[in-house]
Coordinates of C-alpha atoms in Angstrom, one line a residue:
M1 CA 11.6 -32.6 4.7
T2 CA 10.1 -30.1 7.1
V3 CA 8.9 -26.5 6.7
S4 CA 8.6 -24.0 9.6
P5 CA 6.4 -22.1 10.0
N6 CA 3.8 -23.7 7.8
P7 CA 1.6 -21.9 6.9
A8 CA 3.6 -18.7 6.6
V9 CA 2.3 -15.3 5.9
V10 CA 3.2 -13.1 3.0
G11 CA 6.7 -11.7 3.5
Q12 CA 7.5 -14.0 6.4
S13 CA 10.6 -16.0 6.3
F14 CA 10.2 -19.8 6.4
T15 CA 12.8 -22.5 6.7
V16 CA 13.0 -25.7 4.7
T17 CA 15.0 -28.5 6.4
A18 CA 15.9 -31.5 4.3
T19 CA 17.3 -34.7 5.9
V20 CA 19.0 -37.3 3.8
I21 CA 18.6 -40.7 5.5
P22 CA 21.2 -43.3 4.6
L23 CA 20.0 -46.9 3.9
G24 CA 23.3 -48.2 5.2
P25 CA 26.2 -47.2 7.5
G26 CA 27.7 -43.7 7.2
T27 CA 26.5 -40.1 6.7
P28 CA 25.6 -38.6 3.4
S29 CA 27.6 -35.5 2.4
G30 CA 27.4 -32.9 -0.3
N31 CA 24.6 -30.5 -1.1
V32 CA 20.9 -30.5 -1.4
T33 CA 19.1 -28.4 -4.1
I34 CA 15.9 -27.0 -2.7
S35 CA 13.6 -25.5 -5.3
I36 CA 10.4 -23.5 -4.7
P37 CA 8.9 -21.8 -7.8
G38 CA 7.2 -18.6 -6.7
A39 CA 9.5 -18.1 -3.6
T40 CA 12.4 -15.8 -3.1
P41 CA 15.0 -17.2 -3.8
A42 CA 13.5 -19.7 -6.2
S43 CA 16.2 -22.2 -5.2
A44 CA 19.0 -22.7 -2.8
N45 CA 21.9 -25.2 -2.5
P46 CA 22.7 -25.7 1.2
T47 CA 25.5 -28.1 2.4
L48 CA 24.6 -31.2 4.4
V49 CA 25.8 -31.1 7.9
G50 CA 25.3 -34.4 9.7
G51 CA 22.9 -35.4 6.9
V52 CA 20.8 -32.2 7.3
A53 CA 20.6 -29.1 5.1
S54 CA 18.4 -26.0 5.7
A55 CA 17.6 -22.8 3.7
S56 CA 15.3 -19.9 4.3
F57 CA 12.8 -18.4 1.8
T58 CA 10.0 -15.8 1.5
S59 CA 7.0 -15.3 -0.8
S60 CA 5.1 -12.2 -1.7
T61 CA 2.1 -14.1 -3.1
P62 CA -0.5 -16.2 -1.2
G63 CA -1.1 -19.8 -2.2
A64 CA 0.4 -23.3 -2.0
L65 CA 4.0 -23.6 -3.2
T66 CA 5.6 -27.0 -4.1
I67 CA 9.0 -27.7 -2.6
T68 CA 11.4 -30.1 -4.2
A69 CA 14.6 -31.2 -2.4
A70 CA 17.0 -33.1 -4.6
Y71 CA 20.1 -34.8 -3.3
A72 CA 22.6 -35.6 -6.0
G73 CA 24.5 -38.2 -4.0
D74 CA 28.2 -38.6 -3.2
T75 CA 30.9 -41.3 -3.5
N76 CA 29.1 -43.5 -1.0
F77 CA 25.4 -42.7 -1.5
T78 CA 23.1 -42.5 -4.4
G79 CA 20.8 -39.4 -5.0
S80 CA 17.3 -39.1 -3.8
T81 CA 14.4 -36.5 -4.0
G82 CA 11.8 -35.4 -1.5
F83 CA 8.7 -33.2 -1.8
N84 CA 6.6 -31.0 0.4
T85 CA 4.2 -28.1 0.3
V86 CA 4.3 -24.7 2.0
V87 CA 1.1 -22.6 2.3
I88 CA 1.5 -18.8 2.1
I89 CA -1.5 -16.9 3.6
Q90 CA -2.5 -13.3 3.6
G91 CA -1.1 -11.2 6.4
T92 CA -3.4 -9.7 9.0
T93 CA -3.7 -5.9 9.4
T94 CA -4.9 -3.4 11.9
T95 CA -6.7 -0.2 10.9
S96 CA -6.7 2.9 13.1
V97 CA -8.7 6.0 12.4
V98 CA -8.4 9.6 13.8
S99 CA -10.3 12.8 13.0
T100 CA -8.9 16.3 13.5
P101 CA -9.8 18.7 14.8
D102 CA -12.0 17.0 17.4
P103 CA -14.2 18.5 18.6
S104 CA -14.9 20.8 15.6
G105 CA -17.2 23.7 15.0
L106 CA -20.2 23.7 12.7
G107 CA -19.1 23.9 9.1
Q108 CA -15.4 23.5 10.0
N109 CA -13.4 21.1 7.9
V110 CA -12.6 17.8 9.5
A111 CA -9.8 15.5 8.2
I112 CA -10.5 11.8 8.8
T113 CA -7.4 9.6 8.3
A114 CA -7.2 5.8 8.4
T115 CA -3.8 4.1 8.8
V116 CA -3.5 0.4 7.8
T117 CA -0.5 -1.5 9.1
A118 CA 0.7 -5.1 8.7
V119 CA 0.7 -7.2 11.8
A120 CA 3.9 -9.2 12.5
P121 CA 5.1 -11.5 11.2
A122 CA 3.6 -10.0 8.0
T123 CA 5.7 -7.3 6.5
G124 CA 5.2 -4.6 3.8
T125 CA 2.7 -1.8 3.3
P126 CA -1.0 -2.7 2.5
T127 CA -2.5 -1.4 -0.6
G128 CA -6.1 -1.1 -1.9
T129 CA -8.9 1.1 -0.5
V130 CA -10.5 2.1 2.7
T131 CA -14.3 2.7 3.0
F132 CA -15.3 5.3 5.6
V133 CA -18.7 5.2 7.1
V134 CA -19.7 8.4 9.0
T135 CA -23.0 8.4 10.8
G136 CA -25.2 11.4 11.5
S137 CA -26.2 14.6 9.6
G138 CA -23.7 15.4 6.9
G139 CA -22.0 12.0 7.0
G140 CA -22.1 9.2 4.5
T141 CA -20.1 6.4 2.9
F142 CA -16.8 7.3 1.2
T143 CA -14.1 5.1 -0.4
Q144 CA -10.5 6.4 -0.7
P145 CA -7.4 4.6 -2.0
L146 CA -4.4 4.1 0.4
N147 CA -1.3 6.1 -0.4
G148 CA 2.2 4.7 -0.3
S149 CA 2.4 5.0 3.4
G150 CA -0.8 3.0 4.0
Q151 CA -3.0 6.0 4.8
A152 CA -6.2 7.3 3.3
T153 CA -7.9 10.6 4.2
I154 CA -11.2 12.2 3.6
N155 CA -12.2 15.8 4.4
L156 CA -15.7 16.8 5.4
N157 CA -17.1 20.2 6.3
T158 CA -20.8 19.1 6.2
L159 CA -21.1 17.4 9.6
G160 CA -24.0 18.5 11.7
V161 CA -23.9 19.3 15.4
G162 CA -23.6 16.2 17.6
S163 CA -21.6 13.0 17.9
H164 CA -20.7 11.1 14.8
A165 CA -19.5 7.5 14.7
I166 CA -16.7 6.8 12.2
T167 CA -15.9 3.3 10.9
A168 CA -12.9 2.8 8.6
I169 CA -13.0 -0.5 6.7
Y170 CA -9.9 -1.7 5.0
N171 CA -11.0 -3.8 2.1
G172 CA -7.8 -5.9 1.8
D173 CA -5.7 -6.8 -1.2
T174 CA -4.0 -9.9 -2.6
K175 CA -1.4 -9.9 0.3
F176 CA -3.3 -8.6 3.3
L177 CA -6.6 -9.4 5.0
P178 CA -9.3 -6.7 5.7
S179 CA -9.6 -5.0 9.1
T180 CA -11.7 -2.3 10.7
G181 CA -11.1 0.7 12.9
S182 CA -13.4 3.2 14.6
D183 CA -13.5 6.6 16.1
T184 CA -16.0 9.3 17.1
Q185 CA -16.2 13.0 16.0
T186 CA -17.9 15.7 18.0
V187 CA -19.3 18.8 16.3
N188 CA -20.1 21.6 18.6
P189 CA -22.5 24.5 17.8
G190 CA -20.6 27.7 17.7
P191 CA -18.7 29.9 15.2
A192 CA -19.4 29.0 11.6
A193 CA -16.3 28.1 9.5
T194 CA -15.9 30.3 6.4
T195 CA -14.3 30.2 3.0
T196 CA -12.7 33.2 1.4
T197 CA -12.3 33.2 -2.4
V198 CA -10.3 35.9 -4.3
T199 CA -10.6 37.1 -7.9
S200 CA -9.0 39.9 -9.8
A201 CA -10.0 41.7 -13.0
P202 CA -8.6 42.3 -15.6
D203 CA -6.1 39.5 -15.4
P204 CA -3.6 39.9 -16.9
S205 CA -3.4 43.6 -16.7
V206 CA -0.7 46.1 -17.9
F207 CA 1.4 48.5 -15.9
G208 CA -0.6 51.5 -14.7
Q209 CA -3.9 49.8 -15.3
S210 CA -6.4 49.7 -12.4
V211 CA -7.1 46.2 -11.1
L212 CA -10.1 45.3 -9.0
F213 CA -9.6 42.7 -6.4
T214 CA -12.7 41.0 -5.0
A215 CA -12.9 38.8 -1.9
T216 CA -16.1 36.8 -1.3
V217 CA -16.6 35.2 2.2
T218 CA -19.2 32.5 2.6
T219 CA -20.1 30.1 5.4
N220 CA -19.3 26.4 5.0
P221 CA -22.4 24.1 4.9
P222 CA -24.3 23.2 7.0
A223 CA -23.7 26.6 8.6
T224 CA -25.8 29.4 7.2
G225 CA -25.7 33.2 7.3
T226 CA -23.7 36.0 5.7
P227 CA -20.3 36.7 7.3
T228 CA -19.6 40.2 8.5
G229 CA -16.3 41.9 9.3
S230 CA -13.5 43.0 7.1
V231 CA -10.9 41.8 4.6
V232 CA -7.2 42.9 4.2
F233 CA -5.7 42.4 0.8
T234 CA -1.9 41.8 0.4
I235 CA -0.2 41.8 -3.0
D236 CA 3.5 40.9 -3.3
G237 CA 6.0 41.6 -6.0
P238 CA 7.2 44.9 -7.5
G239 CA 4.8 47.7 -6.6
G240 CA 3.0 45.4 -4.2
T241 CA 0.9 46.8 -1.4
T242 CA -1.3 46.0 1.6
S243 CA -4.8 47.4 1.6
P244 CA -6.6 49.0 4.6
A245 CA -9.3 46.8 6.2
V246 CA -12.2 46.7 3.7
T247 CA -15.6 46.2 5.2
L248 CA -17.7 43.3 3.9
V249 CA -21.0 44.3 2.2
G250 CA -23.1 41.2 1.7
G251 CA -20.1 39.1 2.2
V252 CA -18.1 40.9 -0.5
A253 CA -15.1 43.2 -0.2
T254 CA -13.3 45.0 -3.1
F255 CA -10.1 46.9 -3.5
S256 CA -8.8 48.7 -6.6
F257 CA -5.1 49.3 -7.2
S258 CA -3.0 50.5 -10.2
G259 CA 0.5 50.6 -8.8
L260 CA 1.6 47.0 -9.5
G261 CA 4.8 46.7 -11.5
A262 CA 5.2 44.5 -14.6
S263 CA 6.8 41.2 -14.0
A264 CA 7.3 37.8 -15.7
T265 CA 6.2 36.2 -12.5
A266 CA 2.6 36.6 -11.3
H267 CA 1.9 38.6 -8.1
N268 CA 0.5 36.6 -5.2
V269 CA -2.7 38.0 -3.8
T270 CA -3.8 37.1 -0.3
A271 CA -7.1 38.1 1.3
V272 CA -7.5 37.6 5.1
Y273 CA -11.0 37.7 6.5
T274 CA -11.4 39.0 10.1
P275 CA -14.9 38.6 11.6
D276 CA -16.4 41.3 13.7
T277 CA -18.6 38.9 15.7
P278 CA -18.0 35.6 17.5
N279 CA -20.4 33.9 15.0
F280 CA -17.8 33.4 12.3
I281 CA -14.3 32.0 12.0
T282 CA -11.5 33.7 10.1
S283 CA -10.3 32.4 6.7
T284 CA -7.8 33.2 4.0
G285 CA -8.1 33.1 0.2
T286 CA -5.4 33.4 -2.5
D287 CA -5.1 34.3 -6.1
T288 CA -2.5 35.5 -8.6
Q289 CA -2.3 38.6 -10.8
L290 CA -0.1 38.9 -13.9
V291 CA 1.0 42.4 -14.9
N292 CA 2.5 42.9 -18.3
K293 CA 4.5 45.9 -19.6
A294 CA 2.4 48.8 -20.9
N295 CA 2.7 49.7 -24.5
T296 CA 4.3 53.1 -25.4
K297 CA 4.0 55.5 -28.3
T298 CA 6.9 57.6 -29.4
S299 CA 6.7 60.7 -31.6
V300 CA 9.5 63.0 -32.9
T301 CA 9.5 66.5 -34.4
S302 CA 12.2 68.8 -35.6
S303 CA 12.1 72.6 -35.4
P304 CA 12.2 74.5 -37.6
N305 CA 11.0 72.3 -40.4
P306 CA 11.8 73.1 -43.1
S307 CA 15.0 74.8 -42.1
T308 CA 17.8 76.5 -44.1
S309 CA 21.4 75.3 -44.3
A310 CA 22.3 78.2 -42.0
Q311 CA 19.8 77.3 -39.2
S312 CA 20.4 75.2 -36.1
I313 CA 17.8 72.4 -35.6
T314 CA 16.2 71.1 -32.4
Y315 CA 14.9 67.6 -32.3
I316 CA 12.1 66.8 -29.8
A317 CA 10.9 63.3 -28.9
F318 CA 8.0 62.4 -26.7
V319 CA 7.2 59.0 -25.2
G320 CA 3.8 58.3 -23.6
S321 CA 2.0 55.2 -22.3
V322 CA -0.8 53.7 -24.4
P323 CA -4.2 53.0 -22.6
P324 CA -5.1 51.0 -20.7
G325 CA -1.6 51.5 -19.4
S326 CA -0.7 54.7 -17.6
G327 CA 2.2 56.6 -16.2
T328 CA 5.1 58.4 -17.7
P329 CA 7.9 56.3 -19.2
T330 CA 11.4 57.0 -17.9
G331 CA 14.9 56.4 -19.2
S332 CA 16.1 57.8 -22.5
V333 CA 15.4 58.0 -26.2
T334 CA 17.9 57.4 -28.9
I335 CA 17.7 60.1 -31.6
S336 CA 19.5 59.9 -34.9
V337 CA 19.3 61.6 -38.3
T338 CA 20.1 60.0 -41.7
N339 CA 20.5 61.6 -45.1
D340 CA 17.8 60.2 -47.4
T341 CA 20.0 60.3 -50.4
T342 CA 23.2 58.7 -49.0
S343 CA 21.7 56.9 -46.0
A344 CA 24.6 58.3 -44.0
V345 CA 23.9 59.0 -40.3
V346 CA 24.6 62.7 -39.9
V347 CA 23.4 63.2 -36.3
G348 CA 23.8 60.7 -33.4
P349 CA 22.7 58.2 -32.5
T350 CA 22.5 60.0 -29.2
D351 CA 20.8 58.8 -26.0
V352 CA 18.7 61.7 -24.7
P353 CA 17.2 61.5 -21.2
L354 CA 13.4 61.8 -20.8
D355 CA 12.2 64.6 -18.5
I356 CA 9.4 64.1 -16.0
N357 CA 6.8 64.7 -18.7
G358 CA 8.2 62.2 -21.1
F359 CA 10.1 64.7 -23.4
A360 CA 13.6 64.5 -24.7
V361 CA 15.2 67.5 -26.4
L362 CA 18.4 67.4 -28.6
P363 CA 19.7 70.7 -29.9
S364 CA 21.9 70.3 -33.0
G365 CA 23.7 72.3 -35.7
A366 CA 22.6 73.1 -39.2
L367 CA 22.5 70.5 -42.0
P368 CA 23.3 70.9 -45.7
T369 CA 20.5 71.3 -48.2
G370 CA 18.6 68.0 -48.7
S371 CA 16.0 65.6 -47.3
Y372 CA 16.6 63.8 -44.0
T373 CA 14.8 61.3 -41.8
V374 CA 14.8 61.9 -38.0
H375 CA 14.5 58.7 -35.9
A376 CA 13.5 58.3 -32.3
S377 CA 13.7 55.0 -30.5
Y378 CA 12.6 54.1 -27.0
P379 CA 14.1 50.8 -26.1
A380 CA 12.4 48.2 -23.8
T381 CA 15.5 47.7 -21.7
V382 CA 15.4 51.2 -20.1
N383 CA 12.3 50.6 -18.0
A384 CA 10.9 47.3 -16.7
N385 CA 7.3 48.5 -16.9
F386 CA 7.1 49.8 -20.5
N387 CA 7.5 48.2 -24.0
A388 CA 9.6 49.7 -26.8
S389 CA 8.4 52.0 -29.5
T390 CA 9.8 54.0 -32.4
S391 CA 8.9 57.0 -34.6
S392 CA 10.4 58.9 -37.5
E393 CA 9.8 62.2 -39.3
T394 CA 11.1 63.7 -42.6
H395 CA 13.1 66.9 -42.2
I396 CA 13.8 69.2 -45.2
V397 CA 16.7 71.6 -45.5
T398 CA 16.4 74.3 -48.2

């Protein structure tokens, strides 16, 4: 019995050939059962052709595997068994490493990526970790796991000016041997990379409430200095806006705005820094701002009150926003009047439009002598920026 290739690497196909030798005239026929625990497949049953039978296998685990070839015999020949061993070894790998951007500026983020691939005849994607060794100021030793594509990446914005040697060492796994790749990264003196961060307060806010947006621009180490220039804020969503350019003071720019509409989805806030000197590099920061509906307060009055059974009555409702919300609610108010004795609705319900000042006026006729309750309801469905509210008042007819 022969095995080729032997040794074989993880994932490589190897062929087992069994030869049944007759101890007399004729040629054995039938099948040979070849069994290899730990291989794929674990067994095969090839047919003898001219006394020879072959089958192919693979293995995903390094080590020595025992091969058993059993011939059961035919009408002319008795059975026999043969043994052999195949050795499965770890596959070799190559490691390549690249850094971008190269060259970079002082303080600029540099992405260093190592890619580990199997060398034929090995197949599959290596797993495990890569150790990066970066020389020079701001470098160091960093270990990162490989992803499903056989890649590992680190990001550094600390590299000092000059040339940095990069070594990526793949540490191997149970199936693949270690390998090493190298690269160089050049960091030039020049514009300092920056980072822009954005905050908003209060968050969440309510409709009509003033929100203060703050952008802070800093240099990325090892660069130093306070960035100068301006920031433009852009807020999306209902009522969104774009600010004028706001000059940085001590690296900070602020912008206040109260026109954002209420929404179940947060507004996206983007701040773009534009330097005013060649010493700094532009950067962008993001944040979100949630704006809820403003609460409202509804009041209702009737005039004259008390009235006589011969007097017409005017019902007046007012809807206003409750601080910290602001603005005048729009839409309509539902006004109704019920008899306190019978609970019967004697006026309305009537939807009365609000005017530009938040008032709704409903003139009505006289009512019989008795006690009545006047209801005013501002529903939340009439305006996306304001919550509902209600009010009631007792009206007496003499």
